Short mmCIF file of C-alpha atoms in Angstrom, two decimals:
data_model
loop_
_atom_site.label_atom_id
_atom_site.label_comp_id
_atom_site.label_asym_id
_atom_site.label_seq_id
_atom_site.Cartn_x
_atom_site.Cartn_y
_atom_site.Cartn_z
CA MET K 22 103.78 101.19 139.54
CA SER K 23 105.65 101.58 136.09
CA ALA K 24 103.86 102.46 132.77
CA GLY K 25 104.35 98.87 131.73
CA VAL K 26 103.10 97.00 134.92
CA ALA K 27 100.38 99.50 134.50
CA LEU K 28 99.73 98.02 131.21
CA LEU K 29 100.01 94.64 132.51
CA VAL K 30 97.12 95.23 135.22
CA PHE K 31 94.87 96.61 132.99
CA ILE K 32 94.91 93.78 130.29
CA LEU K 33 94.61 91.50 133.10
CA ALA K 34 92.10 93.01 134.94
CA PHE K 35 90.16 93.51 131.70
CA VAL K 36 90.46 89.95 130.87
CA ILE K 37 89.79 88.44 134.05
CA PHE K 38 86.46 90.69 134.31
CA SER K 39 85.07 91.11 131.04
CA MET K 40 86.06 87.62 129.38
CA ALA K 41 86.53 85.61 132.25
CA LEU K 42 83.58 86.37 134.57
CA LYS K 43 81.54 87.68 131.73
CA VAL K 44 81.22 91.61 133.22
CA PRO K 45 79.52 93.68 130.63
CA VAL K 46 82.46 95.70 128.88
CA PRO K 47 81.81 99.05 129.98
CA PHE K 48 81.93 97.66 133.60
CA GLY K 49 85.33 95.64 132.83
CA LEU K 50 86.82 98.91 131.11
CA ALA K 51 86.14 100.85 134.63
CA ILE K 52 87.26 98.22 137.02
CA ALA K 53 90.39 97.85 135.22
CA SER K 54 91.02 101.43 134.96
CA LEU K 55 90.22 102.08 138.81
CA PHE K 56 93.03 99.38 139.18
CA VAL K 57 95.58 101.35 137.12
CA PHE K 58 94.18 104.77 138.98
CA LEU K 59 94.66 102.87 142.68
CA GLY K 60 98.25 101.23 141.69
CA THR K 61 99.57 104.67 140.40
CA ASN K 62 98.21 106.83 143.69
CA MET K 63 95.63 108.67 141.26
CA ASN K 64 92.51 110.07 142.59
CA PRO K 65 90.05 107.54 141.81
CA ILE K 66 87.18 110.25 142.18
CA THR K 67 88.50 111.07 138.71
CA VAL K 68 86.82 108.03 137.18
CA ALA K 69 83.23 109.81 137.79
CA GLN K 70 84.42 113.06 136.65
CA TYR K 71 85.82 111.90 133.10
CA SER K 72 82.65 109.37 132.79
CA PHE K 73 80.46 112.48 133.00
CA ALA K 74 82.90 114.85 130.53
CA SER K 75 82.87 112.31 127.85
CA LEU K 76 79.21 112.23 127.18
CA ASP K 77 79.23 116.17 127.19
CA SER K 78 79.58 115.70 123.36
CA PHE K 79 77.50 117.52 120.49
CA ALA K 80 78.97 114.98 118.08
CA LEU K 81 77.75 112.11 120.38
CA LEU K 82 74.33 113.18 119.79
CA ALA K 83 74.49 112.15 116.39
CA ILE K 84 74.39 108.20 117.84
CA PRO K 85 70.91 108.05 119.41
CA PHE K 86 69.73 109.57 116.18
CA TYR K 87 70.71 107.19 113.71
CA ILE K 88 70.48 104.28 116.03
CA PHE K 89 66.67 105.51 116.09
CA ALA K 90 66.08 106.14 112.74
CA GLY K 91 67.72 102.52 112.16
CA VAL K 92 65.29 100.64 114.30
CA LEU K 93 62.45 102.50 112.70
CA MET K 94 63.89 101.52 109.05
CA GLU K 95 64.11 97.85 110.34
CA TYR K 96 60.71 97.26 111.43
CA SER K 97 59.12 99.36 108.83
CA GLY K 98 59.08 96.34 106.07
CA ILE K 99 61.98 98.20 104.42
CA SER K 100 64.17 95.00 103.65
CA LYS K 101 61.26 93.59 101.45
CA LEU K 102 61.08 96.74 99.52
CA VAL K 103 64.87 97.03 99.01
CA VAL K 104 65.19 93.30 97.73
CA ASN K 105 62.47 93.87 95.26
CA TRP K 106 63.96 97.37 93.87
CA ILE K 107 67.18 95.75 93.49
CA GLN K 108 66.08 92.46 92.00
CA SER K 109 63.96 94.58 89.19
CA ILE K 110 67.31 95.97 88.25
CA ILE K 111 69.73 92.93 87.85
CA GLY K 112 67.48 90.13 88.29
CA ARG K 113 68.09 88.82 85.02
CA ILE K 114 71.67 87.92 85.51
CA ARG K 115 72.83 84.08 86.32
CA GLY K 116 73.23 83.50 90.26
CA SER K 117 71.66 87.45 90.57
CA LEU K 118 70.31 86.51 94.17
CA GLY K 119 73.91 86.19 95.75
CA ILE K 120 74.36 89.52 93.93
CA ILE K 121 71.21 90.92 95.26
CA CYS K 122 72.15 89.58 98.95
CA THR K 123 75.40 91.33 98.32
CA VAL K 124 73.96 94.93 96.92
CA THR K 125 71.12 94.78 99.60
CA CYS K 126 73.09 94.41 102.64
CA MET K 127 74.92 97.23 101.60
CA ALA K 128 71.80 99.40 100.81
CA PHE K 129 70.07 98.53 104.21
CA GLY K 130 73.50 98.65 106.02
CA VAL K 131 73.25 102.15 105.13
CA LEU K 132 69.68 102.64 106.87
CA THR K 133 70.44 101.00 109.70
CA GLY K 134 74.29 101.04 110.27
CA SER K 135 74.12 97.80 111.91
CA ALA K 136 75.43 94.57 111.11
CA MET K 137 73.16 92.60 113.46
CA ALA K 138 69.95 94.40 112.38
CA THR K 139 71.23 93.91 108.61
CA ILE K 140 72.08 89.89 109.06
CA SER K 141 68.82 89.55 110.50
CA ALA K 142 66.45 91.66 108.29
CA ILE K 143 67.92 90.44 104.96
CA GLY K 144 68.84 87.36 106.12
CA LYS K 145 64.85 86.36 107.02
CA VAL K 146 63.90 87.97 103.45
CA MET K 147 66.94 86.34 101.28
CA ALA K 148 67.34 82.68 102.90
CA PRO K 149 63.95 81.50 101.73
CA GLU K 150 64.54 82.73 98.22
CA MET K 151 67.75 81.54 97.87
CA ASP K 152 67.11 78.30 99.15
CA LYS K 153 64.08 77.70 96.63
CA ASP K 154 66.65 78.65 93.87
CA GLY K 155 68.89 75.75 94.90
CA TYR K 156 71.71 77.51 96.70
CA PRO K 157 73.19 75.90 99.51
CA LYS K 158 72.22 77.09 103.12
CA SER K 159 76.12 77.01 104.00
CA TYR K 160 76.71 79.12 101.20
CA THR K 161 73.87 81.77 101.80
CA ALA K 162 74.69 81.80 105.62
CA ALA K 163 78.66 82.37 104.73
CA ARG K 164 77.43 85.02 102.26
CA LEU K 165 75.12 86.85 104.98
CA ALA K 166 77.91 86.46 107.53
CA ALA K 167 80.26 88.37 104.53
CA THR K 168 78.02 91.11 103.83
CA CYS K 169 76.35 92.18 106.68
CA PHE K 170 78.82 94.32 108.30
CA LEU K 171 79.06 96.36 104.84
CA GLY K 172 76.92 98.88 106.16
CA ILE K 173 79.35 99.43 108.88
CA LEU K 174 81.71 100.62 105.93
CA ILE K 175 79.43 103.03 104.28
CA PRO K 176 78.22 106.14 106.01
CA PRO K 177 76.32 106.55 108.11
CA SER K 178 78.22 104.69 110.51
CA VAL K 179 78.28 104.41 114.47
CA PRO K 180 82.02 102.83 114.47
CA GLY K 181 82.83 105.55 112.18
CA ILE K 182 81.61 108.25 115.01
CA MET K 183 83.00 106.33 117.67
CA TYR K 184 86.41 106.43 115.95
CA ALA K 185 86.29 109.78 115.12
CA LEU K 186 85.24 110.92 118.50
CA ALA K 187 88.20 108.85 119.80
CA SER K 188 90.68 110.28 117.56
CA ASP K 189 89.46 113.80 117.56
CA SER K 190 88.85 113.46 113.54
CA LYS K 191 86.30 114.95 111.27
CA ILE K 192 83.55 112.75 111.26
CA SER K 193 82.28 112.84 107.16
CA ASP K 194 86.21 112.02 106.60
CA VAL K 195 86.29 108.85 108.74
CA TRP K 196 82.82 107.82 107.13
CA MET K 197 84.36 108.24 103.52
CA ALA K 198 87.83 106.57 104.28
CA THR K 199 85.95 103.23 104.34
CA VAL K 200 83.87 103.68 101.39
CA GLY K 201 86.57 102.54 99.17
CA PRO K 202 87.23 99.13 100.97
CA ALA K 203 83.54 98.47 100.98
CA LEU K 204 83.58 98.47 96.93
CA VAL K 205 86.58 96.26 97.08
CA PHE K 206 84.29 93.72 99.19
CA MET K 207 81.34 94.53 96.55
CA VAL K 208 83.07 93.41 93.59
CA GLY K 209 85.03 90.63 95.26
CA TYR K 210 81.84 89.13 96.15
CA ILE K 211 80.38 89.36 92.97
CA ILE K 212 83.30 87.72 91.31
CA VAL K 213 83.15 84.87 94.46
CA ASN K 214 79.52 84.64 93.81
CA TYR K 215 79.80 83.99 89.62
CA LEU K 216 82.70 81.52 90.43
CA ARG K 217 80.80 79.33 92.69
CA ILE K 218 77.31 79.86 91.51
CA GLY K 219 76.47 81.89 88.53
CA CYS K 220 78.75 80.17 86.12
CA HIS K 221 77.39 76.74 86.97
CA ARG K 222 73.83 77.68 85.97
CA PRO K 223 72.37 76.88 82.81
CA LYS K 224 71.63 80.45 80.89
CA GLY K 225 68.52 81.62 81.40
CA ALA K 226 65.48 81.36 78.72
CA LYS K 227 65.43 84.33 76.26
CA VAL K 228 63.91 87.38 77.90
CA HIS K 229 60.70 88.34 75.67
CA ALA K 230 60.19 91.84 77.80
CA SER K 231 61.16 94.70 75.98
CA VAL K 232 63.10 97.68 77.34
CA ALA K 233 60.20 99.33 77.66
CA GLU K 234 58.42 96.80 79.97
CA TYR K 235 61.96 96.58 81.74
CA ALA K 236 62.16 100.69 82.42
CA THR K 237 58.68 100.21 83.49
CA ASN K 238 59.24 97.69 86.14
CA VAL K 239 62.08 99.21 87.66
CA CYS K 240 60.10 102.95 87.70
CA LYS K 241 57.37 101.05 89.35
CA THR K 242 59.54 99.44 92.17
CA THR K 243 61.51 102.93 92.39
CA VAL K 244 58.59 104.86 93.31
CA ARG K 245 57.32 102.16 95.98
CA THR K 246 61.12 102.08 97.38
CA PHE K 247 61.42 105.91 97.40
CA PRO K 248 60.38 106.69 101.01
CA ALA K 249 63.36 104.26 101.94
CA LEU K 250 65.83 105.66 99.27
CA LEU K 251 64.97 109.25 100.68
CA MET K 252 66.66 108.52 104.13
CA PRO K 253 70.38 108.35 102.54
CA ILE K 254 69.44 110.90 100.50
CA ILE K 255 68.67 113.72 102.96
CA ILE K 256 71.75 112.65 105.04
CA TYR K 257 74.26 112.62 102.28
CA GLY K 258 72.97 115.69 100.74
CA CYS K 259 72.43 117.56 103.68
CA ILE K 260 76.27 116.71 105.27
CA TYR K 261 78.05 116.91 102.06
CA GLY K 262 76.07 119.85 100.73
CA GLY K 263 77.31 121.99 103.84
CA ILE K 264 73.76 122.22 105.09
CA CYS K 265 74.10 120.80 108.37
CA THR K 266 76.39 118.95 110.63
CA PRO K 267 76.26 114.79 110.88
CA THR K 268 74.58 115.21 114.25
CA GLU K 269 72.03 117.72 112.69
CA ALA K 270 71.28 115.37 109.92
CA GLY K 271 71.16 112.30 112.13
CA ALA K 272 68.33 114.72 113.91
CA LEU K 273 66.73 115.04 110.56
CA SER K 274 66.79 111.14 109.46
CA ALA K 275 65.04 110.33 112.95
CA VAL K 276 62.32 112.70 112.27
CA TYR K 277 61.97 111.73 108.96
CA GLY K 278 61.74 108.23 110.08
CA ILE K 279 58.91 108.87 112.53
CA ILE K 280 57.07 110.63 109.61
CA TYR K 281 57.51 107.58 107.58
CA PHE K 282 56.53 105.30 110.31
CA ILE K 283 53.51 107.26 111.38
CA ILE K 284 52.16 107.40 107.68
CA LEU K 285 52.51 103.93 107.04
CA LYS K 286 50.88 102.90 110.18
CA ILE K 287 47.76 105.16 108.73
CA ILE K 288 47.98 103.65 105.67
CA ASP K 289 48.27 100.02 106.76
CA ARG K 290 48.13 99.07 110.65
CA LYS K 291 49.44 95.59 109.81
CA ALA K 292 52.45 96.40 107.95
CA ILE K 293 54.45 97.43 111.34
CA SER K 294 54.10 94.82 114.39
CA ILE K 295 55.76 97.07 116.75
CA SER K 296 54.79 100.53 118.20
CA LEU K 297 56.79 103.77 118.50
CA TRP K 298 57.49 103.35 122.13
CA GLU K 299 58.86 100.07 121.72
CA VAL K 300 61.05 101.50 118.76
CA ALA K 301 61.91 104.24 121.17
CA ALA K 302 62.76 101.61 123.96
CA ILE K 303 64.96 99.37 121.79
CA SER K 304 66.98 102.16 120.12
CA GLY K 305 67.36 103.52 123.82
CA ALA K 306 68.72 100.46 125.14
CA SER K 307 71.50 100.32 122.30
CA THR K 308 72.13 103.84 122.89
CA ALA K 309 72.52 103.51 126.75
CA ALA K 310 75.15 100.72 125.93
CA ILE K 311 76.98 102.67 123.91
CA GLY K 312 77.16 105.44 126.15
CA LEU K 313 78.50 103.47 128.88
CA LEU K 314 80.95 102.24 126.93
CA ASN K 315 81.93 105.33 125.38
CA ALA K 316 82.10 106.86 129.03
CA PHE K 317 84.23 104.24 130.50
CA SER K 318 86.42 104.14 127.65
CA THR K 319 87.39 107.50 127.83
CA VAL K 320 88.50 106.69 131.66
CA ALA K 321 90.42 103.94 130.64
CA GLY K 322 92.08 106.45 127.94
CA LYS K 323 93.27 108.70 130.97
CA ALA K 324 94.14 106.22 133.11
CA ILE K 325 96.24 104.88 130.34
CA THR K 326 97.72 108.20 129.31
CA MET K 327 98.35 109.45 132.75
CA ALA K 328 100.31 106.23 133.58
CA GLY K 329 102.41 106.71 131.04
CA VAL K 330 101.06 103.99 128.88
CA SER K 331 101.09 105.50 125.63
CA ASN K 332 104.44 106.98 125.81
CA PHE K 333 105.91 103.35 126.90
CA LEU K 334 104.30 101.89 123.73
CA SER K 335 105.34 104.14 121.30
CA ASP K 336 109.17 103.73 122.83
CA LEU K 337 108.71 99.83 122.91
CA ILE K 338 107.53 99.73 119.68
CA THR K 339 109.56 102.35 117.69
CA SER K 340 112.86 100.68 119.33
CA ASN K 341 112.12 97.48 118.40
CA ILE K 342 110.21 98.11 115.19
CA ASN K 343 112.23 99.95 112.98
CA SER K 344 110.05 99.24 109.58
CA ARG K 345 106.62 101.23 109.17
CA ALA K 346 105.49 97.95 106.83
CA VAL K 347 106.64 95.89 110.22
CA PHE K 348 104.20 98.18 112.22
CA LEU K 349 101.40 97.89 109.91
CA LEU K 350 101.78 93.99 109.62
CA MET K 351 101.69 94.06 113.29
CA ILE K 352 98.43 96.30 113.77
CA ASN K 353 96.38 94.64 111.14
CA ILE K 354 97.09 91.23 112.70
CA LEU K 355 95.94 92.53 115.96
CA PHE K 356 93.17 94.50 114.67
CA LEU K 357 91.80 91.00 113.19
CA PHE K 358 92.43 88.92 116.07
CA LEU K 359 90.34 91.54 117.99
CA GLY K 360 87.73 91.57 115.19
CA MET K 361 86.81 87.71 116.10
CA PHE K 362 85.40 88.22 119.77
CA LEU K 363 85.50 92.08 120.73
CA ASP K 364 82.33 94.21 119.82
CA ILE K 365 83.59 97.02 117.05
CA ASN K 366 82.91 99.97 119.01
CA ALA K 367 84.71 98.60 122.05
CA ALA K 368 87.84 97.73 120.04
CA VAL K 369 87.72 101.13 118.82
CA LEU K 370 87.55 102.97 121.86
CA ILE K 371 90.04 100.61 123.66
CA MET K 372 92.65 100.58 120.62
CA THR K 373 92.61 104.26 119.48
CA PRO K 374 94.31 105.80 122.19
CA LEU K 375 96.72 103.19 122.53
CA LEU K 376 98.27 102.61 119.13
CA LEU K 377 97.22 106.07 117.25
CA PRO K 378 100.00 108.25 118.60
CA VAL K 379 102.15 105.61 117.77
CA ALA K 380 100.86 105.28 114.10
CA LYS K 381 101.53 109.00 113.88
CA THR K 382 105.25 108.32 114.76
CA TYR K 383 105.34 106.29 111.42
CA GLY K 384 103.35 108.91 109.31
CA ILE K 385 100.24 107.13 109.48
CA THR K 386 97.22 109.75 109.54
CA ALA K 387 94.35 109.41 112.11
CA VAL K 388 91.70 108.69 109.06
CA HIS K 389 94.13 105.90 107.32
CA PHE K 390 94.38 104.29 110.65
CA GLY K 391 90.91 104.42 111.36
CA ALA K 392 89.91 102.73 107.87
CA ILE K 393 92.75 99.94 108.87
CA LEU K 394 91.07 99.59 112.22
CA LEU K 395 87.28 99.30 110.68
CA VAL K 396 87.95 97.07 107.95
CA ASN K 397 90.01 94.57 109.97
CA MET K 398 87.30 94.51 112.76
CA SER K 399 84.56 93.84 110.04
CA VAL K 400 86.62 91.01 108.22
CA GLY K 401 86.67 89.90 111.73
CA PHE K 402 83.03 89.30 112.00
CA MET K 403 83.07 86.70 109.90
CA THR K 404 86.57 85.06 110.73
CA PRO K 405 86.30 82.02 112.73
CA PRO K 406 86.56 80.58 115.54
CA PHE K 407 84.73 83.32 117.25
CA ALA K 408 82.85 84.77 114.01
CA LEU K 409 79.70 86.38 115.31
CA GLY K 410 78.07 86.90 111.85
CA THR K 411 78.82 83.30 110.99
CA PHE K 412 76.85 81.96 113.93
CA VAL K 413 73.84 84.58 113.19
CA GLY K 414 74.26 83.32 109.59
CA THR K 415 73.73 79.45 110.36
CA LYS K 416 71.05 80.04 112.88
CA ILE K 417 68.64 82.05 110.22
CA THR K 418 69.55 79.44 107.26
CA GLY K 419 69.78 76.07 109.59
CA ALA K 420 73.21 75.37 107.87
CA GLY K 421 75.97 73.47 109.98
CA TYR K 422 78.52 75.50 110.98
CA GLY K 423 81.70 73.49 109.81
CA GLU K 424 80.31 73.60 106.19
CA THR K 425 79.52 77.62 106.53
CA VAL K 426 83.28 77.91 107.35
CA LYS K 427 84.46 75.99 104.44
CA GLU K 428 82.10 78.37 102.32
CA SER K 429 83.29 81.44 104.13
CA ILE K 430 87.13 80.87 102.89
CA PRO K 431 86.64 82.74 99.61
CA PHE K 432 85.07 85.64 101.45
CA MET K 433 87.85 85.59 104.01
CA ILE K 434 90.24 85.70 100.80
CA VAL K 435 88.37 88.63 99.36
CA GLY K 436 88.51 90.38 102.75
CA LEU K 437 92.06 89.72 103.16
CA VAL K 438 92.66 91.70 99.97
CA ALA K 439 90.55 94.34 101.13
CA ILE K 440 92.78 94.79 104.24
CA ILE K 441 96.06 94.77 101.73
CA ILE K 442 94.45 97.60 99.70
CA THR K 443 93.55 99.41 102.29
CA THR K 444 97.00 99.34 104.31
CA CYS K 445 99.12 99.88 101.23
CA PHE K 446 97.32 102.44 99.23
CA PRO K 447 96.56 105.06 101.53
CA GLU K 448 95.75 106.98 98.40
CA TYR K 449 92.64 104.96 97.18
CA VAL K 450 91.60 105.16 100.81
CA MET K 451 91.92 109.16 100.80
CA PHE K 452 90.67 109.42 97.05
CA PHE K 453 86.79 109.36 98.46
CA VAL K 454 87.58 111.81 101.39
CA ASN K 455 89.05 114.17 99.16
CA ILE K 456 86.09 114.21 96.83
CA LEU K 457 83.65 115.50 99.43
CA SER K 458 86.52 117.24 101.45
#
């Protein structure tokens, strides 16, 4: 079996089993890899060997720790505290609820590292408030879908860890590479909110509260929210202060989350409606899914490499594409399309071994390539017709899908701007990496 045929067999098998027959993605990857192994006369026993070997990684321990800490924060009432804190700071601005929604999603996403957890937790808090303030339900749904993934782009990020492992890059560098694009999203979304909502609102009545009263209110909400804000301080301080590795920082965040959970339970048993065992079960299930995905994607990567597919793709692309710009355009379109219907962790683990070697031949570094991949996959989360974020947003707000898609257009334009900046200006991406390197 030639390399081209092996690639075709792998893609067809994966599409048939994972998409047509709805086999879970990890097992779809394993089945597709097994076809390649059998077709190229390689020993299929190596599937088990590579699977177990891929899980023997110290860096991989970071994932269960961050997931566990994120689930603890998600069910501890942190979302309401974060909303109140940010509202105390910027609540006087016209159209402030839209801005609060964006900033809160970024802040809460840092704690959980999960787009789905963010849109569920923040959506349940912000949607009723925005509805009371006269925001169209479709706009609220579109905004939630457009902002929930920002936590993926701001460290700590589980997809960032997955990419770092797949590309053999430094985790902290991959994390910081997406901070710049996240800031582009934030600024763009604030502008969209002003043009769509803020500039049409009447100027509020004159605020009679003094500066001292404003400062006092901010200080009070900061004190209440400080236990939640302390977690990212611990993570960033330990990692970028050279105290510990990202994996060890994840363990610290999990320990801190347990302490916070127990103290809150002692103070008010009704504040948390879930037990520590249930938190462990939820995070364990998520960790197991990611572990299976990592194990079988490693098998897929080995099958592709041993069949010569990586070299085949490299020769095929370089012989037909003579321009770095055309290659960048091609991968952006591909990643954006994959982001519409494929899980971001699965896409990272499938596409990295396929296209990173080719990208390096055009002088694209692994960190820059990772930023392009993660930003495109994030934008795909809100891009129809398969936008998972849009579906969840409409369910939370009760908005219609068609109206929500229309309201999503300005946010998608911001996403395209972020993609262009990330792709064309690697210096901007690397600026944030170099700050803390």
